[in-house]
Amino acid sequence: MTTLIFGHQNPDTDAITSAMSWAEFQKQAGNTDVEAVALGEPNDETKFVLDHFKVQAPRVIKTAANETDTVMLVDHNEFQQSVADIEDVQIASVVDHHRIANFHTAAPLFYRAEPVGSTNTVIFELFQEHGYTISPTLAGLMASGLISDTLLLKSPTATDKDKKILPEMAKIAGIDLQSYGLAMLKAGTNLAAKSDMDIIEGDAKSFTMGGKSIRIGQVNTVDLDDIYARQDDLLNAMTKEAQAKGYDDFLLIATDILNSNSTGFAVGADRDKVAAAFNEKFDANARLSLPGVVSRKKQVVPPMQKVFEG
Amino acid sequence: MTTLIFGHQNPDTDAITSAMSWAEFQKQAGNTDVEAVALGEPNDETKFVLDHFKVQAPRVIKTAANETDTVMLVDHNEFQQSVADIEDVQIASVVDHHRIANFHTAAPLFYRAEPVGSTNTVIFELFQEHGYTISPTLAGLMASGLISDTLLLKSPTATDKDKKILPEMAKIAGIDLQSYGLAMLKAGTNLAAKSDMDIIEGDAKSFTMGGKSIRIGQVNTVDLDDIYARQDDLLNAMTKEAQAKGYDDFLLIATDILNSNSTGFAVGADRDKVAAAFNEKFDANARLSLPGVVSRKKQVVPPMQKVFEG
């Protein structure tokens, strides 16, 4: 049976492209019966990337056990972010750059995680260690994942290793980092084309903190006013979605990728705790000012976890 | 504050020596403020190893947060096998070769696991990748961890990688694998010097399976009759220990390291399930015949988990 390789639900560029790069790694390692798939359609940014490098979007799956007994996870490990029936298949490997939580296996596995900017950073190192070949197209896909996750290295999640590796990827890919990177990030911020649901849910992930079910979405923009103009509709959509899915709280982070600032919006029972996590208060417009915040993983989840579990 | 590095409770040779080899790796990586410690005294086998290579036993700690805020785990990840206050410190890295369960972090970390015979196998690879130096003494300690965990490569947990790496370690260490390996394994089987508690608890680990708290001990011997002669006393000690610690079941695996067979003994409410996991029944002497079984990780835990969670 073909081993399926996939990133998290609501896939972003790193989730989609790291599945592709890990599949290529497996093939060069002699494990040819693998397929990179995805747990959702590519977002606008990822579509730009796939179009640019003339690569087809991976097939979308809803469940895995109906077609395989073995999977490989990239760019995530928490089961609530993975395929619905993750508990029914064996996880052969994980390559990731997130915290580990709500994850377990029955058997030993290959697990490779590093606290770096993207999963593709880790996979690029693995290619180098093994002396495997990275084609210009694959290098471009990997660079795109790293650019996306680190906002072109501006995020605090970007490490020295990322800063060293991204130019190497770009060189193999034959792209100009600044022009390609900004075009790619801007392609993901066309809010006019997005429904309210796309905005709040497009990049959302679920977390369990102190027994609460917390949904955290993030949307990139080049102009926060585009978000403010739709704020009431977005808050309504978040309230409905929280009720429908049973989230205790729903936080949306709108990130200005040009100025590296964010504004937070929240619905749910624990808005005070959410605000306290950032030593802030919601202003008269129900907005939480988050200067310098661009990384959900590094600047949003840890302080919230501290307050919710403290 | 000094980062503490340690293996699991009831440390075996791989747990003790991988803490030492990972500490040396960290030092060569420029992270000099680290200390290899242990969650218990070395067993007889490990004492033989430390004596042979003239190395002091690592300091034993009971808690970590009283002296540091950061730890590195080797040869385990499950919190119930770790230091008592593991939830109060940050886990900077894990190097391991076990399944992942009951483990979580608040932040991204370095995690390196492979389904190979020992943690020292993974660490040896990391030394090679980085071009770091392995002294003869360190190579001997690492080889001892791999010999211990794979019963000199006889266990089904020994992979091709282990078979390739162990002779490389032995060459650097300047030891004859067969003579050193057998002497080392036999040093761990001096049952006459062990109390009943030493035998049942010396290498025991706790697992949660289907909501049950399961204790699984393992003892190596060159003659199973030495175990049978003390069977009643051992079962009594297991019953008392299970009551005192709240284990639902306690399984002891006595492994004949010369013939690669085991006999199982169990107390608790689920003896039928334990037997069913191996498609066996306890005989008239309350013994479970386990031909070919030598690996708790590969041949005991997975089938038990299947039955308890099925």
Tab-separated table of C-alpha atoms in Angstrom, chain A residues 97-115 129 297 301-302 305, chain B residues 97-115 129 297 301-302 305:
chain	number	residue	atom	x	y	z
A	97	HIS	CA	9.287	22.323	13.677
A	98	HIS	CA	6.434	22.708	16.190
A	99	ARG	CA	5.989	21.844	19.842
A	100	ILE	CA	4.894	18.249	20.485
A	101	ALA	CA	1.463	17.735	22.035
A	102	ASN	CA	-1.502	15.393	21.720
A	103	PHE	CA	0.719	12.983	19.813
A	104	HIS	CA	1.538	9.353	20.502
A	105	THR	CA	2.473	6.175	18.716
A	106	ALA	CA	2.327	2.489	19.558
A	107	ALA	CA	5.747	1.777	18.056
A	108	PRO	CA	9.140	3.469	17.703
A	109	LEU	CA	9.323	5.819	14.722
A	110	PHE	CA	11.581	8.241	12.880
A	111	TYR	CA	10.997	11.681	14.399
A	112	ARG	CA	12.967	14.710	13.387
A	113	ALA	CA	12.104	18.114	14.739
A	114	GLU	CA	14.126	21.252	15.200
A	115	PRO	CA	13.120	24.663	16.550
A	129	GLU	CA	23.223	14.947	5.037
A	297	LYS	CA	3.787	29.528	17.181
A	301	VAL	CA	0.561	30.073	21.567
A	302	PRO	CA	3.202	30.072	24.378
A	305	GLN	CA	-0.758	28.562	27.156
B	97	HIS	CA	14.547	5.190	20.055
B	98	HIS	CA	11.189	4.454	21.706
B	99	ARG	CA	7.574	5.093	20.811
B	100	ILE	CA	6.285	8.546	21.753
B	101	ALA	CA	3.531	8.709	24.363
B	102	ASN	CA	2.534	10.840	27.350
B	103	PHE	CA	4.940	13.509	26.132
B	104	HIS	CA	4.323	17.143	25.311
B	105	THR	CA	6.091	20.468	25.286
B	106	ALA	CA	4.967	24.089	25.291
B	107	ALA	CA	7.570	25.143	22.737
B	108	PRO	CA	9.298	23.749	19.650
B	109	LEU	CA	12.323	21.580	20.478
B	110	PHE	CA	15.047	19.435	18.968
B	111	TYR	CA	13.689	15.886	18.754
B	112	ARG	CA	15.592	13.084	17.155
B	113	ALA	CA	14.281	9.547	17.262
B	114	GLU	CA	14.860	6.551	15.056
B	115	PRO	CA	13.506	3.009	15.307
B	129	GLU	CA	27.162	14.063	10.816
B	297	LYS	CA	9.768	-2.664	23.442
B	301	VAL	CA	4.546	-3.675	24.747
B	302	PRO	CA	2.938	-3.618	21.235
B	305	GLN	CA	-1.221	-2.557	23.914
